XYZ file of C-alpha atoms in Angstrom:
188
model
C 2.420 -7.977 -7.144
C 3.612 -4.052 -7.668
C 1.514 -1.405 -7.473
C 4.024 0.400 -8.757
C 2.249 1.382 -12.913
C 3.028 3.047 -15.728
C 2.233 6.454 -14.296
C 5.683 6.307 -12.314
C 7.795 6.667 -14.667
C 10.677 5.111 -13.756
C 8.553 1.947 -12.066
C 11.427 -0.820 -13.872
C 14.427 -1.107 -12.655
C 14.066 -1.043 -8.630
C 10.741 -2.038 -8.763
C 9.972 -5.192 -6.138
C 9.442 -8.107 -7.447
C 8.122 -11.236 -5.985
C 11.549 -13.293 -7.207
C 14.056 -11.846 -5.221
C 17.087 -13.464 -7.753
C 16.006 -10.147 -9.853
C 16.133 -7.606 -7.632
C 18.739 -4.768 -8.640
C 21.340 -3.874 -6.024
C 20.404 -0.172 -6.231
C 18.039 1.831 -5.992
C 17.148 3.672 -8.447
C 13.953 5.489 -6.981
C 11.772 6.038 -4.154
C 8.376 5.620 -3.859
C 6.131 7.832 -2.724
C 2.492 7.128 -0.943
C -0.022 9.505 -1.475
C -3.498 9.290 0.918
C -6.397 10.580 0.009
C -9.372 10.572 2.350
C -12.365 10.338 -0.422
C -14.711 11.814 2.276
C -14.217 14.347 4.796
C -16.883 13.080 7.252
C -17.350 10.481 9.767
C -21.544 10.147 9.451
C -23.142 7.536 7.473
C -26.386 7.862 6.105
C -27.527 6.174 4.247
C -24.538 3.285 2.791
C -26.068 3.601 -1.382
C -25.901 7.201 -0.885
C -22.358 7.094 0.840
C -20.453 4.606 -1.694
C -21.878 6.657 -4.561
C -20.525 9.651 -3.030
C -16.851 7.916 -2.939
C -17.614 6.958 -6.705
C -17.684 10.359 -7.287
C -14.889 11.297 -5.070
C -12.753 9.148 -7.221
C -14.568 9.863 -10.408
C -13.618 13.404 -10.129
C -10.008 12.482 -8.628
C -9.701 10.034 -12.202
C -10.318 13.705 -14.088
C -7.053 15.426 -11.911
C -4.730 12.615 -13.094
C -3.252 11.068 -15.722
C -4.898 8.315 -17.299
C -1.835 6.223 -16.989
C -1.811 6.018 -13.186
C -3.050 3.484 -11.362
C -5.240 4.861 -8.284
C -4.957 2.519 -4.776
C -7.922 3.074 -2.619
C -7.617 2.857 1.027
C -10.276 1.012 3.174
C -8.554 0.580 5.890
C -10.763 0.403 9.030
C -13.690 -0.636 7.232
C -13.702 2.057 5.272
C -13.425 4.826 7.549
C -17.175 3.592 9.177
C -18.428 2.854 5.281
C -17.428 -0.972 5.231
C -14.654 -2.576 3.591
C -16.018 -4.972 1.543
C -18.774 -2.896 -0.121
C -16.533 -0.194 -0.825
C -13.807 -2.453 -1.961
C -16.874 -3.674 -4.229
C -18.304 -0.871 -5.533
C -15.081 -0.071 -6.480
C -13.042 -2.662 -7.867
C -13.613 -1.854 -11.598
C -12.085 1.483 -11.276
C -8.798 0.654 -8.087
C -5.348 -0.943 -9.663
C -5.537 -1.865 -6.361
C -6.431 -1.655 -2.436
C -4.238 -1.195 0.999
C -5.549 -1.796 4.328
C -3.789 -0.929 7.986
C -3.455 -5.095 8.917
C -2.934 -8.148 7.267
C -6.014 -9.778 9.064
C -8.089 -7.320 6.549
C -6.262 -7.813 3.918
C -7.054 -12.032 4.433
C -10.871 -10.098 4.602
C -10.397 -9.091 1.231
C -8.678 -11.886 -0.567
C -11.330 -14.554 1.475
C -13.710 -12.281 -0.034
C -12.204 -13.062 -3.360
C -11.076 -9.440 -4.161
C -7.730 -10.272 -6.541
C -6.345 -7.354 -6.836
C -3.293 -5.546 -5.592
C -3.867 -4.964 -1.717
C -0.962 -2.512 0.055
C -0.725 -3.934 3.964
C 0.144 -0.178 5.547
C 1.429 -1.452 9.143
C 3.324 -4.438 7.441
C 3.966 -7.226 9.645
C 6.115 -8.469 13.114
C 7.166 -11.102 12.504
C 7.991 -14.649 9.476
C 4.222 -16.325 9.696
C 2.901 -12.933 8.399
C 5.689 -12.937 5.766
C 4.653 -16.825 4.927
C 0.908 -15.252 5.128
C 1.161 -12.372 3.370
C 3.626 -14.342 0.793
C 0.917 -16.844 0.626
C -2.216 -14.078 -0.137
C -0.251 -12.253 -3.276
C 0.039 -9.602 -0.508
C 2.488 -6.286 -0.639
C 3.592 -4.966 2.148
C 5.058 -1.503 3.981
C 8.108 -1.517 6.066
C 7.594 0.948 8.962
C 10.743 0.166 11.328
C 13.757 -1.799 11.778
C 13.425 -4.915 12.709
C 10.675 -5.036 9.668
C 13.139 -4.151 7.218
C 15.635 -7.182 8.409
C 11.888 -9.507 8.235
C 11.505 -8.148 4.597
C 15.199 -8.878 3.403
C 15.028 -12.351 2.007
C 10.974 -12.458 2.098
C 10.243 -12.557 -1.237
C 7.455 -10.785 -0.416
C 6.576 -7.386 -2.292
C 7.304 -4.949 -0.163
C 7.852 -0.828 0.222
C 9.359 1.012 2.709
C 6.733 3.940 4.263
C 8.419 6.882 5.358
C 7.362 9.036 8.179
C 6.611 12.454 6.717
C 5.947 14.089 9.796
C 2.401 12.523 11.231
C 3.965 10.367 13.647
C 2.014 7.314 13.381
C 3.569 4.605 10.730
C 6.554 4.917 8.753
C 10.852 4.847 9.651
C 12.067 8.204 10.891
C 13.714 10.119 8.799
C 16.971 9.338 10.475
C 16.575 5.742 9.879
C 15.830 6.235 6.379
C 19.846 6.495 5.131
C 20.987 3.403 6.748
C 17.815 1.678 5.866
C 18.018 2.264 2.009
C 22.160 1.827 2.757
C 20.681 -2.072 4.437
C 18.596 -2.551 1.422
C 20.553 -1.483 -1.412
C 23.059 -4.021 0.046
C 21.762 -6.949 -0.141
C 21.859 -9.763 -2.384
C 19.728 -12.328 -2.018
């Protein structure tokens, strides 16, 4: 499962496939992950009202982008306190995918019956984590050289996340060139 869609004009050859033998040896694009927090406040009045506001905000965002673009809705940290399962259920019909912080959050979404693509932003740090992610059909982000090494040959769809200045998750720009060299030279 790939979270790219028709919105990405080059989303064919460079997409990481669940089939390792179909990987390309030369990357032709980088994926840009843009996360938009739909609600800028943390006060919960009533969950029904909050979910209605989230749906409204998402519909307003949808008006600003091309119809073919697929939306990945971030529901990490219990959907910023608004209820991960409730928000995911409310937005499942208009979201192409969901993003969470941890593997545990992704497993909870799958167990609740969410069948959309799920991106784990923190990735995983063990071979067991990759096996669990693959079994649940999850997509992982890699944030470090160690995670890149684990990802090679895993068969799990993987995104390379780049730290663009917040200093939280992602490869530092100094590590990016080496990472791309390693990934582009990899053959399974």
